[in-house]
CSV table of C-alpha atoms in Angstrom, one decimal:
chain,number,residue,atom,x,y,z
A,1,MET,CA,-33.5,43.4,19.6
A,2,SER,CA,-33.6,40.1,17.9
A,3,VAL,CA,-36.3,38.1,16.3
A,4,ASP,CA,-37.0,34.5,16.6
A,5,SER,CA,-38.6,32.0,14.0
A,6,ALA,CA,-42.1,32.9,15.0
A,7,VAL,CA,-41.6,36.5,14.3
A,8,VAL,CA,-40.0,35.6,10.8
A,9,ARG,CA,-43.1,33.6,10.0
A,10,ARG,CA,-45.4,36.5,11.3
A,11,ILE,CA,-43.5,39.1,9.1
A,12,ALA,CA,-43.8,36.7,6.1
A,13,HIS,CA,-47.5,36.2,6.7
A,14,LEU,CA,-48.1,40.0,7.1
A,15,SER,CA,-46.2,40.8,4.0
A,16,ARG,CA,-47.8,37.9,2.1
A,17,ILE,CA,-44.5,36.3,1.1
A,18,ALA,CA,-44.3,32.5,0.9
A,19,VAL,CA,-41.3,31.4,3.0
A,20,ASP,CA,-40.3,27.7,3.1
A,21,GLU,CA,-39.6,26.3,6.5
A,22,ASN,CA,-35.9,25.8,5.5
A,23,GLU,CA,-35.6,29.5,4.8
A,24,VAL,CA,-36.8,30.7,8.2
A,25,GLU,CA,-33.5,30.4,10.0
A,26,ARG,CA,-31.5,32.1,7.1
A,27,LEU,CA,-34.1,35.0,7.2
A,28,ARG,CA,-34.0,35.1,11.0
A,29,GLY,CA,-30.1,35.7,10.7
A,30,GLU,CA,-30.4,38.4,8.0
A,31,ILE,CA,-33.2,40.3,9.9
A,32,ASN,CA,-31.2,40.1,13.1
A,33,ALA,CA,-28.1,41.4,11.2
A,34,ILE,CA,-30.2,44.4,9.9
A,35,LEU,CA,-31.5,45.1,13.4
A,36,HIS,CA,-28.0,45.0,14.9
A,37,PHE,CA,-26.8,47.4,12.2
A,38,VAL,CA,-29.7,49.9,13.0
A,39,GLU,CA,-28.8,49.6,16.7
A,40,THR,CA,-25.2,50.5,15.8
A,41,LEU,CA,-26.4,53.5,13.8
A,42,SER,CA,-28.3,54.8,16.9
A,43,GLU,CA,-25.1,55.0,18.9
A,44,VAL,CA,-23.7,57.7,16.5
A,45,ASP,CA,-23.7,61.3,18.0
A,46,VAL,CA,-25.6,63.5,15.6
A,47,GLU,CA,-25.9,66.4,17.9
A,48,GLY,CA,-25.8,69.7,15.9
A,49,VAL,CA,-25.8,67.9,12.6
A,50,GLU,CA,-28.2,69.4,10.1
A,51,PRO,CA,-30.2,66.8,8.0
A,52,ILE,CA,-29.3,66.8,4.4
A,53,ALA,CA,-30.8,65.5,1.2
A,54,SER,CA,-27.5,65.3,-0.8
A,55,VAL,CA,-23.9,65.3,0.1
A,56,LEU,CA,-23.3,67.9,-2.6
A,57,PRO,CA,-24.8,71.4,-2.3
A,58,MET,CA,-27.2,71.8,-5.2
A,59,GLN,CA,-30.3,73.7,-6.2
A,60,MET,CA,-33.4,71.9,-7.4
A,61,LYS,CA,-34.0,72.5,-11.1
A,62,LYS,CA,-37.4,74.1,-11.5
A,63,ARG,CA,-39.3,75.0,-14.6
A,64,VAL,CA,-41.9,77.6,-15.1
A,65,ASP,CA,-45.3,76.3,-14.2
A,66,VAL,CA,-47.1,77.2,-17.4
A,67,VAL,CA,-50.0,75.3,-19.0
A,68,THR,CA,-49.4,74.5,-22.6
A,69,ASP,CA,-51.0,72.2,-25.1
A,70,GLY,CA,-47.6,70.7,-25.8
A,71,GLY,CA,-47.6,72.0,-29.3
A,72,ILE,CA,-47.8,68.5,-30.8
A,73,ALA,CA,-51.6,67.9,-31.0
A,74,GLU,CA,-51.3,66.7,-34.6
A,75,ASP,CA,-48.5,64.1,-33.7
A,76,VAL,CA,-50.6,62.8,-30.8
A,77,LEU,CA,-53.7,62.3,-33.0
A,78,VAL,CA,-51.9,60.6,-35.8
A,79,ASN,CA,-52.5,57.1,-34.4
A,80,ALA,CA,-56.1,57.9,-33.2
A,81,PRO,CA,-58.7,55.5,-34.7
A,82,ALA,CA,-61.2,58.4,-34.8
A,83,LYS,CA,-60.6,62.1,-34.3
A,84,GLU,CA,-62.5,65.4,-34.8
A,85,ASP,CA,-60.7,68.7,-34.8
A,86,HIS,CA,-58.0,68.3,-32.3
A,87,TYR,CA,-59.8,65.7,-30.2
A,88,PHE,CA,-60.1,62.0,-29.8
A,89,VAL,CA,-63.6,60.6,-30.8
A,90,VAL,CA,-64.6,57.7,-28.5
A,91,PRO,CA,-67.8,55.7,-28.3
A,92,LYS,CA,-70.6,56.9,-26.1
A,93,VAL,CA,-70.7,54.8,-22.9
A,94,ILE,CA,-73.4,56.5,-20.9
A,95,GLU,CA,-77.0,56.8,-22.4
């Protein structure tokens, strides 16, 4: 598959990217090179190869899903312009 100048302009239009007329040919070459590379990848035999997320075997680090207040309520409220107990005080916006 290859693209022509009209397709490059259409891609630029759809992605809302301003492309000068003198850049169209360069972009056409770059897009065609990318498409050629993808075609080359499709020739690789991957029969029996399991998909992986990493080349190294690793376990995801998980933390206990526990709700806490963070233990720093006073630190958070230090810069509050107005506070009451452990809450921010904000102006009323709905009557």
